PDB file of C-alpha atoms in Angstrom:
ATOM      1  CA  UNK K 162     -20.066  11.917  -9.890  1.00 53.00           C
ATOM      2  CA  UNK K 163     -23.779  12.031 -10.749  1.00 51.00           C
ATOM      3  CA  UNK K 164     -23.697  15.264 -12.774  1.00 55.00           C
ATOM      4  CA  UNK K 165     -20.804  14.657 -15.126  1.00 67.00           C
ATOM      5  CA  UNK K 166     -19.222  11.971 -17.209  1.00 78.00           C
ATOM      6  CA  UNK K 167     -16.406  10.745 -14.970  1.00 87.00           C
ATOM      7  CA  UNK K 168     -13.082   9.146 -15.825  1.00 95.00           C
ATOM      8  CA  UNK K 169     -12.010   5.892 -14.186  1.00 97.00           C
ATOM      9  CA  UNK K 170      -8.352   4.805 -14.201  1.00 97.00           C
ATOM     10  CA  UNK K 171      -7.627   1.066 -14.156  1.00 97.00           C
ATOM     11  CA  UNK K 172      -4.525  -0.540 -12.663  1.00 96.00           C
ATOM     12  CA  UNK K 173      -4.083  -4.259 -12.151  1.00 92.00           C
ATOM     13  CA  UNK K 174      -2.086  -7.353 -11.312  1.00 84.00           C
ATOM     14  CA  UNK K 175      -1.671  -9.367 -14.502  1.00 79.00           C
ATOM     15  CA  UNK K 176      -0.887 -12.630 -12.704  1.00 71.00           C
ATOM     16  CA  UNK K 177      -4.068 -12.640 -10.639  1.00 59.00           C
ATOM     17  CA  UNK K 178      -6.264 -11.195 -13.380  1.00 59.00           C
ATOM     18  CA  UNK K 179      -5.192 -14.021 -15.684  1.00 53.00           C
ATOM     19  CA  UNK K 180      -7.170 -16.449 -13.557  1.00 54.00           C
ATOM     20  CA  UNK K 181     -10.559 -14.725 -13.909  1.00 64.00           C
ATOM     21  CA  UNK K 182     -12.663 -12.458 -16.065  1.00 79.00           C
ATOM     22  CA  UNK K 183     -13.399  -9.700 -13.547  1.00 86.00           C
ATOM     23  CA  UNK K 184     -11.527  -7.034 -15.520  1.00 89.00           C
ATOM     24  CA  UNK K 185     -13.768  -7.745 -18.506  1.00 90.00           C
ATOM     25  CA  UNK K 186     -16.797  -7.303 -16.247  1.00 90.00           C
ATOM     26  CA  UNK K 187     -15.501  -3.967 -14.948  1.00 94.00           C
ATOM     27  CA  UNK K 188     -14.827  -2.580 -18.429  1.00 94.00           C
ATOM     28  CA  UNK K 189     -18.211  -3.783 -19.657  1.00 93.00           C
ATOM     29  CA  UNK K 190     -20.000  -2.101 -16.751  1.00 94.00           C
ATOM     30  CA  UNK K 191     -18.125   1.165 -17.282  1.00 95.00           C
ATOM     31  CA  UNK K 192     -18.902   1.133 -20.995  1.00 95.00           C
ATOM     32  CA  UNK K 193     -22.598   0.574 -20.307  1.00 94.00           C
ATOM     33  CA  UNK K 194     -22.545   3.782 -18.256  1.00 92.00           C
ATOM     34  CA  UNK K 195     -20.539   5.604 -20.981  1.00 92.00           C
ATOM     35  CA  UNK K 196     -17.670   6.236 -18.567  1.00 95.00           C
ATOM     36  CA  UNK K 197     -14.294   7.481 -19.791  1.00 96.00           C
ATOM     37  CA  UNK K 198     -11.705   4.764 -19.161  1.00 97.00           C
ATOM     38  CA  UNK K 199      -7.935   5.105 -18.936  1.00 97.00           C
ATOM     39  CA  UNK K 200      -5.727   2.056 -18.338  1.00 96.00           C
ATOM     40  CA  UNK K 201      -2.110   1.708 -17.238  1.00 95.00           C
ATOM     41  CA  UNK K 202      -0.123   0.693 -20.325  1.00 93.00           C
ATOM     42  CA  UNK K 203       1.241  -2.663 -19.142  1.00 92.00           C
ATOM     43  CA  UNK K 204      -2.170  -3.666 -17.830  1.00 93.00           C
ATOM     44  CA  UNK K 205      -3.850  -2.579 -21.059  1.00 94.00           C
ATOM     45  CA  UNK K 206      -1.425  -4.625 -23.158  1.00 92.00           C
ATOM     46  CA  UNK K 207      -2.140  -7.664 -21.014  1.00 90.00           C
ATOM     47  CA  UNK K 208      -5.924  -7.239 -21.194  1.00 91.00           C
ATOM     48  CA  UNK K 209      -5.869  -6.860 -24.968  1.00 90.00           C
ATOM     49  CA  UNK K 210      -3.685  -9.934 -25.430  1.00 88.00           C
ATOM     50  CA  UNK K 211      -5.150 -12.316 -22.855  1.00 85.00           C
ATOM     51  CA  UNK K 212      -8.826 -11.417 -23.102  1.00 83.00           C
ATOM     52  CA  UNK K 213      -8.964 -10.397 -26.781  1.00 86.00           C
ATOM     53  CA  UNK K 214     -10.614  -7.143 -25.756  1.00 89.00           C
ATOM     54  CA  UNK K 215     -10.730  -4.106 -28.028  1.00 92.00           C
ATOM     55  CA  UNK K 216      -9.513  -1.110 -26.009  1.00 94.00           C
ATOM     56  CA  UNK K 217      -9.534   1.451 -28.806  1.00 94.00           C
ATOM     57  CA  UNK K 218     -12.047   3.572 -26.881  1.00 94.00           C
ATOM     58  CA  UNK K 219      -9.768   3.707 -23.807  1.00 95.00           C
ATOM     59  CA  UNK K 220      -6.875   6.091 -23.203  1.00 94.00           C
ATOM     60  CA  UNK K 221      -3.509   4.731 -22.044  1.00 94.00           C
ATOM     61  CA  UNK K 222      -1.565   5.804 -18.958  1.00 94.00           C
ATOM     62  CA  UNK K 223       2.121   5.966 -19.826  1.00 89.00           C
ATOM     63  CA  UNK K 224       5.125   5.540 -17.577  1.00 79.00           C
ATOM     64  CA  UNK K 225       5.406   9.296 -16.975  1.00 76.00           C
ATOM     65  CA  UNK K 226       2.133   9.213 -15.035  1.00 72.00           C
ATOM     66  CA  UNK K 227       0.628  12.243 -16.798  1.00 83.00           C
ATOM     67  CA  UNK K 228      -3.072  11.487 -16.402  1.00 92.00           C
ATOM     68  CA  UNK K 229      -6.186  12.657 -14.605  1.00 93.00           C
ATOM     69  CA  UNK K 230      -9.170  10.679 -13.334  1.00 96.00           C
ATOM     70  CA  UNK K 231     -12.021  10.970 -10.872  1.00 96.00           C
ATOM     71  CA  UNK K 232     -11.402   7.556  -9.307  1.00 97.00           C
ATOM     72  CA  UNK K 233      -8.965   4.684  -9.756  1.00 97.00           C
ATOM     73  CA  UNK K 234      -9.741   0.977  -9.619  1.00 97.00           C
ATOM     74  CA  UNK K 235      -6.917  -1.241  -8.370  1.00 96.00           C
ATOM     75  CA  UNK K 236      -7.512  -4.848  -9.465  1.00 94.00           C
ATOM     76  CA  UNK K 237      -5.376  -7.406  -7.644  1.00 91.00           C
ATOM     77  CA  UNK K 238      -4.431  -7.603  -3.989  1.00 90.00           C
ATOM     78  CA  UNK K 239      -3.056  -5.214  -1.404  1.00 92.00           C
ATOM     79  CA  UNK K 240       0.337  -5.204  -3.151  1.00 92.00           C
ATOM     80  CA  UNK K 241      -1.327  -4.027  -6.353  1.00 93.00           C
ATOM     81  CA  UNK K 242      -3.115  -1.339  -4.346  1.00 96.00           C
ATOM     82  CA  UNK K 243       0.229  -0.090  -2.988  1.00 96.00           C
ATOM     83  CA  UNK K 244       1.583   0.116  -6.534  1.00 95.00           C
ATOM     84  CA  UNK K 245      -1.520   2.009  -7.618  1.00 96.00           C
ATOM     85  CA  UNK K 246      -1.096   4.439  -4.719  1.00 97.00           C
ATOM     86  CA  UNK K 247       2.475   5.109  -5.857  1.00 95.00           C
ATOM     87  CA  UNK K 248       1.226   5.882  -9.390  1.00 95.00           C
ATOM     88  CA  UNK K 249      -1.509   8.156  -8.034  1.00 96.00           C
ATOM     89  CA  UNK K 250       0.890  10.061  -5.774  1.00 95.00           C
ATOM     90  CA  UNK K 251      -0.316  13.588  -5.063  1.00 95.00           C
ATOM     91  CA  UNK K 252      -3.083  13.592  -7.667  1.00 96.00           C
ATOM     92  CA  UNK K 253      -5.762  13.226  -5.005  1.00 96.00           C
ATOM     93  CA  UNK K 254      -7.546  10.449  -6.921  1.00 97.00           C
ATOM     94  CA  UNK K 255      -9.338   8.052  -4.525  1.00 98.00           C
ATOM     95  CA  UNK K 256      -8.756   4.334  -5.075  1.00 98.00           C
ATOM     96  CA  UNK K 257     -11.176   1.415  -4.975  1.00 97.00           C
ATOM     97  CA  UNK K 258      -9.461  -1.909  -4.258  1.00 94.00           C
ATOM     98  CA  UNK K 259     -10.966  -4.906  -6.081  1.00 93.00           C
ATOM     99  CA  UNK K 260      -9.405  -8.161  -4.933  1.00 88.00           C
ATOM    100  CA  UNK K 261      -8.866 -10.893  -7.497  1.00 84.00           C
ATOM    101  CA  UNK K 262      -7.362 -13.437  -5.132  1.00 74.00           C
ATOM    102  CA  UNK K 263      -7.705 -13.498  -1.349  1.00 72.00           C
ATOM    103  CA  UNK K 264      -9.470 -10.805   0.642  1.00 69.00           C
ATOM    104  CA  UNK K 265      -7.224  -7.848   1.405  1.00 81.00           C
ATOM    105  CA  UNK K 266      -7.438  -4.983   3.876  1.00 86.00           C
ATOM    106  CA  UNK K 267      -7.131  -2.450   1.051  1.00 91.00           C
ATOM    107  CA  UNK K 268      -8.508  -4.547  -1.808  1.00 89.00           C
ATOM    108  CA  UNK K 269     -11.706  -5.512  -0.016  1.00 85.00           C
ATOM    109  CA  UNK K 270     -14.241  -5.660  -2.869  1.00 89.00           C
ATOM    110  CA  UNK K 271     -14.765  -9.292  -3.850  1.00 85.00           C
ATOM    111  CA  UNK K 272     -15.239 -10.309  -7.514  1.00 82.00           C
ATOM    112  CA  UNK K 273     -18.902 -11.147  -6.896  1.00 85.00           C
ATOM    113  CA  UNK K 274     -19.440  -7.640  -5.529  1.00 88.00           C
ATOM    114  CA  UNK K 275     -17.974  -5.791  -8.518  1.00 89.00           C
ATOM    115  CA  UNK K 276     -21.305  -4.847 -10.068  1.00 91.00           C
ATOM    116  CA  UNK K 277     -22.639  -3.330  -6.864  1.00 92.00           C
ATOM    117  CA  UNK K 278     -19.318  -1.592  -6.162  1.00 92.00           C
ATOM    118  CA  UNK K 279     -19.140   0.028  -9.612  1.00 92.00           C
ATOM    119  CA  UNK K 280     -22.757   1.192  -9.329  1.00 93.00           C
ATOM    120  CA  UNK K 281     -22.061   2.621  -5.866  1.00 92.00           C
ATOM    121  CA  UNK K 282     -18.995   4.532  -7.056  1.00 93.00           C
ATOM    122  CA  UNK K 283     -20.762   5.955 -10.105  1.00 90.00           C
ATOM    123  CA  UNK K 284     -23.746   7.050  -7.998  1.00 90.00           C
ATOM    124  CA  UNK K 285     -21.581   8.510  -5.225  1.00 90.00           C
ATOM    125  CA  UNK K 286     -22.650   5.987  -2.606  1.00 91.00           C
ATOM    126  CA  UNK K 287     -19.290   5.544  -0.919  1.00 92.00           C
ATOM    127  CA  UNK K 288     -16.979   7.168   1.576  1.00 92.00           C
ATOM    128  CA  UNK K 289     -13.297   8.044   1.242  1.00 95.00           C
ATOM    129  CA  UNK K 290     -10.907   7.246   4.076  1.00 94.00           C
ATOM    130  CA  UNK K 291      -7.776   9.376   4.009  1.00 97.00           C
ATOM    131  CA  UNK K 292      -4.702   7.291   4.835  1.00 97.00           C
ATOM    132  CA  UNK K 293      -1.349   8.730   5.924  1.00 98.00           C
ATOM    133  CA  UNK K 294       2.012   7.943   4.336  1.00 98.00           C
ATOM    134  CA  UNK K 295       5.643   7.993   5.458  1.00 98.00           C
ATOM    135  CA  UNK K 296       8.161  10.223   3.665  1.00 98.00           C
ATOM    136  CA  UNK K 297      11.768   8.986   3.450  1.00 97.00           C
ATOM    137  CA  UNK K 298      15.014  10.934   2.975  1.00 97.00           C
ATOM    138  CA  UNK K 299      18.641   9.790   3.214  1.00 95.00           C
ATOM    139  CA  UNK K 300      21.449  11.899   4.654  1.00 95.00           C
ATOM    140  CA  UNK K 301      19.126  14.885   4.486  1.00 92.00           C
ATOM    141  CA  UNK K 302      18.609  14.526   0.711  1.00 92.00           C
ATOM    142  CA  UNK K 303      15.702  13.202  -1.407  1.00 91.00           C
ATOM    143  CA  UNK K 304      15.718   9.670  -2.764  1.00 90.00           C
ATOM    144  CA  UNK K 305      15.961   9.158  -6.518  1.00 86.00           C
ATOM    145  CA  UNK K 306      12.914   6.840  -6.388  1.00 88.00           C
ATOM    146  CA  UNK K 307       9.356   7.462  -5.147  1.00 92.00           C
ATOM    147  CA  UNK K 308      10.013   8.212  -1.454  1.00 96.00           C
ATOM    148  CA  UNK K 309       6.589   7.562   0.084  1.00 98.00           C
ATOM    149  CA  UNK K 310       5.122   4.483   1.776  1.00 98.00           C
ATOM    150  CA  UNK K 311       1.453   3.826   2.443  1.00 98.00           C
ATOM    151  CA  UNK K 312       2.251   0.626   4.372  1.00 97.00           C
ATOM    152  CA  UNK K 313       5.778   0.618   5.745  1.00 98.00           C
ATOM    153  CA  UNK K 314       9.457   1.386   5.542  1.00 97.00           C
ATOM    154  CA  UNK K 315      11.619  -1.643   6.324  1.00 97.00           C
ATOM    155  CA  UNK K 316      15.357  -1.371   7.003  1.00 97.00           C
ATOM    156  CA  UNK K 317      16.805  -4.849   6.463  1.00 96.00           C
ATOM    157  CA  UNK K 318      20.124  -6.660   6.375  1.00 94.00           C
ATOM    158  CA  UNK K 319      21.329  -7.069   2.825  1.00 85.00           C
ATOM    159  CA  UNK K 320      21.787 -10.837   2.685  1.00 76.00           C
ATOM    160  CA  UNK K 321      22.585 -13.699   5.051  1.00 73.00           C
ATOM    161  CA  UNK K 322      25.102 -11.553   6.891  1.00 69.00           C
ATOM    162  CA  UNK K 323      25.034 -10.949  10.631  1.00 82.00           C
ATOM    163  CA  UNK K 324      22.637  -8.611  12.369  1.00 91.00           C
ATOM    164  CA  UNK K 325      22.582  -4.937  11.533  1.00 94.00           C
ATOM    165  CA  UNK K 326      22.634  -2.171  14.126  1.00 96.00           C
ATOM    166  CA  UNK K 327      20.028   0.555  13.774  1.00 97.00           C
ATOM    167  CA  UNK K 328      20.640   3.567  16.013  1.00 97.00           C
ATOM    168  CA  UNK K 329      17.186   5.060  16.440  1.00 98.00           C
ATOM    169  CA  UNK K 330      16.280   8.601  17.515  1.00 98.00           C
ATOM    170  CA  UNK K 331      12.811  10.139  17.911  1.00 98.00           C
ATOM    171  CA  UNK K 332      12.751  13.935  17.533  1.00 98.00           C
ATOM    172  CA  UNK K 333      16.457  13.888  18.359  1.00 97.00           C
ATOM    173  CA  UNK K 334      16.032  11.778  21.494  1.00 98.00           C
ATOM    174  CA  UNK K 335      17.793   8.421  21.523  1.00 98.00           C
ATOM    175  CA  UNK K 336      15.353   5.490  21.730  1.00 97.00           C
ATOM    176  CA  UNK K 337      17.599   2.438  21.387  1.00 97.00           C
ATOM    177  CA  UNK K 338      20.151   0.715  19.169  1.00 97.00           C
ATOM    178  CA  UNK K 339      18.312  -2.167  17.544  1.00 97.00           C
ATOM    179  CA  UNK K 340      20.420  -5.222  16.812  1.00 96.00           C
ATOM    180  CA  UNK K 341      18.243  -7.279  14.543  1.00 96.00           C
ATOM    181  CA  UNK K 342      17.643  -8.522  11.023  1.00 95.00           C
ATOM    182  CA  UNK K 343      15.813  -5.269  10.457  1.00 96.00           C
ATOM    183  CA  UNK K 344      13.341  -2.665  11.646  1.00 98.00           C
ATOM    184  CA  UNK K 345       9.864  -1.881  10.296  1.00 98.00           C
ATOM    185  CA  UNK K 346       8.291   1.551  10.626  1.00 98.00           C
ATOM    186  CA  UNK K 347       4.655   1.292   9.582  1.00 98.00           C
ATOM    187  CA  UNK K 348       1.560   3.428   9.294  1.00 98.00           C
ATOM    188  CA  UNK K 349      -1.753   2.195  10.729  1.00 97.00           C
ATOM    189  CA  UNK K 350      -2.598   1.002   7.205  1.00 97.00           C
ATOM    190  CA  UNK K 351       0.585  -1.087   7.185  1.00 96.00           C
ATOM    191  CA  UNK K 352       0.074  -2.522  10.660  1.00 96.00           C
ATOM    192  CA  UNK K 353      -1.717  -5.528   9.140  1.00 93.00           C
ATOM    193  CA  UNK K 354       1.150  -6.211   6.721  1.00 92.00           C
ATOM    194  CA  UNK K 355       4.812  -6.999   7.324  1.00 94.00           C
ATOM    195  CA  UNK K 356       4.719  -5.526  10.828  1.00 95.00           C
ATOM    196  CA  UNK K 357       2.001  -7.949  11.907  1.00 94.00           C
ATOM    197  CA  UNK K 358       4.158 -10.932  10.937  1.00 93.00           C
ATOM    198  CA  UNK K 359       6.890  -9.733  13.304  1.00 94.00           C
ATOM    199  CA  UNK K 360       4.530  -9.456  16.277  1.00 94.00           C
ATOM    200  CA  UNK K 361       3.487  -5.846  15.771  1.00 95.00           C
ATOM    201  CA  UNK K 362       0.033  -4.659  16.900  1.00 96.00           C
ATOM    202  CA  UNK K 363      -3.036  -4.128  14.714  1.00 94.00           C
ATOM    203  CA  UNK K 364      -3.724  -0.381  14.568  1.00 95.00           C
ATOM    204  CA  UNK K 365      -6.991   1.298  13.596  1.00 93.00           C
ATOM    205  CA  UNK K 366      -6.390   3.274  10.369  1.00 91.00           C
ATOM    206  CA  UNK K 367      -7.272   6.786  11.603  1.00 89.00           C
ATOM    207  CA  UNK K 368      -5.322   6.566  14.881  1.00 94.00           C
ATOM    208  CA  UNK K 369      -2.596   9.068  13.869  1.00 96.00           C
ATOM    209  CA  UNK K 370       0.336   6.832  14.795  1.00 98.00           C
ATOM    210  CA  UNK K 371       3.464   5.073  13.582  1.00 98.00           C
ATOM    211  CA  UNK K 372       4.722   1.739  14.878  1.00 98.00           C
ATOM    212  CA  UNK K 373       8.330   0.506  15.184  1.00 98.00           C
ATOM    213  CA  UNK K 374       8.700  -3.300  15.078  1.00 97.00           C
ATOM    214  CA  UNK K 375      12.030  -5.122  15.025  1.00 97.00           C
ATOM    215  CA  UNK K 376      12.608  -8.059  12.683  1.00 96.00           C
ATOM    216  CA  UNK K 377      14.156 -10.996  14.602  1.00 93.00           C
ATOM    217  CA  UNK K 378      15.783  -8.842  17.324  1.00 93.00           C
ATOM    218  CA  UNK K 379      18.833 -10.137  19.159  1.00 92.00           C
ATOM    219  CA  UNK K 380      17.248  -9.305  22.535  1.00 89.00           C
ATOM    220  CA  UNK K 381      13.904 -10.647  23.743  1.00 86.00           C
ATOM    221  CA  UNK K 382      13.428  -7.366  25.640  1.00 91.00           C
ATOM    222  CA  UNK K 383      12.744  -5.528  22.377  1.00 93.00           C
ATOM    223  CA  UNK K 384       9.049  -4.847  21.839  1.00 95.00           C
ATOM    224  CA  UNK K 385       7.029  -2.818  19.304  1.00 97.00           C
ATOM    225  CA  UNK K 386       6.758   0.904  20.034  1.00 97.00           C
ATOM    226  CA  UNK K 387       3.780   3.104  19.095  1.00 98.00           C
ATOM    227  CA  UNK K 388       4.505   6.778  18.322  1.00 98.00           C
ATOM    228  CA  UNK K 389       2.412   9.805  17.411  1.00 97.00           C
ATOM    229  CA  UNK K 390       2.833  10.395  13.680  1.00 97.00           C
ATOM    230  CA  UNK K 391       3.929  14.027  14.098  1.00 97.00           C
ATOM    231  CA  UNK K 392       7.435  12.983  15.175  1.00 98.00           C
ATOM    232  CA  UNK K 393      10.638  12.735  13.177  1.00 98.00           C
ATOM    233  CA  UNK K 394      12.371   9.346  13.181  1.00 98.00           C
ATOM    234  CA  UNK K 395      16.088   9.036  12.433  1.00 98.00           C
ATOM    235  CA  UNK K 396      17.735   5.685  11.721  1.00 98.00           C
ATOM    236  CA  UNK K 397      21.523   5.372  11.445  1.00 97.00           C
ATOM    237  CA  UNK K 398      22.380   1.931  10.113  1.00 95.00           C
ATOM    238  CA  UNK K 399      25.594  -0.077  10.459  1.00 93.00           C
ATOM    239  CA  UNK K 400      26.350  -3.500   9.004  1.00 91.00           C
ATOM    240  CA  UNK K 401      29.348  -5.828   8.881  1.00 88.00           C
ATOM    241  CA  UNK K 402      28.704  -6.276   5.158  1.00 87.00           C
ATOM    242  CA  UNK K 403      28.862  -2.457   4.789  1.00 90.00           C
ATOM    243  CA  UNK K 404      25.473  -2.232   3.112  1.00 92.00           C
ATOM    244  CA  UNK K 405      21.792  -2.748   3.856  1.00 94.00           C
ATOM    245  CA  UNK K 406      18.389  -2.607   2.190  1.00 94.00           C
ATOM    246  CA  UNK K 407      15.525  -0.171   2.484  1.00 96.00           C
ATOM    247  CA  UNK K 408      12.159  -1.497   1.366  1.00 96.00           C
ATOM    248  CA  UNK K 409       9.501   1.166   0.695  1.00 97.00           C
ATOM    249  CA  UNK K 410       6.204  -0.686   0.333  1.00 97.00           C
ATOM    250  CA  UNK K 411       8.177  -3.559  -1.213  1.00 92.00           C
ATOM    251  CA  UNK K 412      10.329  -1.376  -3.508  1.00 93.00           C
ATOM    252  CA  UNK K 413      13.878  -2.179  -2.389  1.00 92.00           C
ATOM    253  CA  UNK K 414      17.103  -0.212  -2.737  1.00 92.00           C
ATOM    254  CA  UNK K 415      20.597  -0.866  -1.383  1.00 93.00           C
ATOM    255  CA  UNK K 416      22.438   1.748   0.701  1.00 94.00           C
ATOM    256  CA  UNK K 417      25.965   1.921   2.132  1.00 94.00           C
ATOM    257  CA  UNK K 418      26.851   1.406   5.765  1.00 90.00           C
ATOM    258  CA  UNK K 419      26.421   4.541   7.894  1.00 91.00           C
ATOM    259  CA  UNK K 420      23.587   6.055   5.843  1.00 94.00           C
ATOM    260  CA  UNK K 421      21.199   8.127   7.947  1.00 96.00           C
ATOM    261  CA  UNK K 422      17.532   7.552   7.107  1.00 97.00           C
ATOM    262  CA  UNK K 423      14.974  10.183   8.159  1.00 98.00           C
ATOM    263  CA  UNK K 424      11.251   9.453   8.293  1.00 98.00           C
ATOM    264  CA  UNK K 425       8.319  11.835   8.663  1.00 98.00           C
ATOM    265  CA  UNK K 426       4.612  11.841   7.968  1.00 98.00           C
ATOM    266  CA  UNK K 427       4.014  12.849   4.355  1.00 98.00           C
ATOM    267  CA  UNK K 428       2.305  16.142   3.584  1.00 97.00           C
ATOM    268  CA  UNK K 429      -0.469  14.436   1.606  1.00 97.00           C
ATOM    269  CA  UNK K 430      -2.735  11.402   1.987  1.00 98.00           C
ATOM    270  CA  UNK K 431      -4.144   8.612  -0.161  1.00 98.00           C
ATOM    271  CA  UNK K 432      -7.908   8.300  -0.431  1.00 97.00           C
ATOM    272  CA  UNK K 433      -9.267   4.771  -0.019  1.00 96.00           C
ATOM    273  CA  UNK K 434     -12.821   4.195  -1.274  1.00 95.00           C
ATOM    274  CA  UNK K 435     -15.076   2.145   0.965  1.00 91.00           C
ATOM    275  CA  UNK K 436     -18.397   0.789  -0.285  1.00 87.00           C
ATOM    276  CA  UNK K 437     -21.347   0.341   2.099  1.00 75.00           C
ATOM    277  CA  UNK K 438     -19.251   2.132   4.729  1.00 65.00           C
ATOM    278  CA  UNK K 439     -17.692  -1.226   5.597  1.00 67.00           C
ATOM    279  CA  UNK K 440     -15.910  -0.887   8.912  1.00 73.00           C
ATOM    280  CA  UNK K 441     -12.264  -1.810   9.412  1.00 80.00           C
ATOM    281  CA  UNK K 442     -13.328  -4.270  12.110  1.00 80.00           C
ATOM    282  CA  UNK K 443     -15.552  -6.151   9.646  1.00 79.00           C
ATOM    283  CA  UNK K 444     -12.634  -6.710   7.278  1.00 80.00           C
ATOM    284  CA  UNK K 445     -10.362  -7.525  10.211  1.00 82.00           C
ATOM    285  CA  UNK K 446     -12.665 -10.239  11.561  1.00 82.00           C
ATOM    286  CA  UNK K 447     -13.125 -11.737   8.107  1.00 80.00           C
ATOM    287  CA  UNK K 448      -9.435 -11.665   7.225  1.00 77.00           C
ATOM    288  CA  UNK K 449      -8.234 -12.934  10.610  1.00 81.00           C
ATOM    289  CA  UNK K 450     -11.086 -15.466  10.885  1.00 79.00           C
ATOM    290  CA  UNK K 451     -11.995 -14.184  14.326  1.00 83.00           C
ATOM    291  CA  UNK K 452     -15.110 -15.936  15.569  1.00 76.00           C
ATOM    292  CA  UNK K 453     -14.995 -18.400  12.651  1.00 66.00           C
ATOM    293  CA  UNK K 454     -14.234 -22.087  13.146  1.00 62.00           C
ATOM    294  CA  UNK K 455     -11.231 -22.681  10.802  1.00 57.00           C
ATOM    295  CA  UNK K 456     -12.379 -26.277  10.250  1.00 60.00           C
ATOM    296  CA  UNK K 457     -15.304 -25.046   8.149  1.00 52.00           C
TER     297      UNK K 457
END
């Protein structure tokens, strides 16, 4: 990015941004470097209204997603990063995650490190980690919504009804029939999210795996299963309420009883920008407070 005037796309969480001025700092730093700025429309409207900032020199990213950029800044938490990844899709634009609340695994640039991070990105002093996604189809047909997950696919019971049954096959071979509140299929990136809260393992991002973790299984014999990510996973779901939910990185949709869900590794990746070549283990120790006395 040293030899041309780059374009930076901004996406953000309006709730978290409301509590601090970091977005103003980012825009100011980009303007000082004469960087082209494009901002997601809802985020731009919020910035203009809440921070009284003139954005007339910025272009706006509409709902159709027709935009180009060299890098994207996601300002919020890991959930905001997942939303940004969905907007980026196949564009191949790497994303820098700037956290505006608590430290995240994806949004790992703290507000006090924004200046250094922006300088590093503009001078090319960063690396890009390519993260895999899961592609979802139902009954052999595409979904009507964005069918890719950077973190996880969760098949869940629809309400307070009884357990659902999830008949699970791997490359056509029967694994088991889960009787549980749900089943999570996550990427390594998503292993520190929902899956972790159900007892799933922490997986190093570039390990080339998927993990299956049951949500409140009926049997204590059920344990998480690690798979190579080149397999096809088929889930046939049955429920007494005759419907169930699929959550794709938190985007939920209801499906009828008996729907067959097929999962495969997506044919593209999302680029995650890392400053200072910060290792996954560094973020993990900080986030999990390993080796830190929680009393201090």
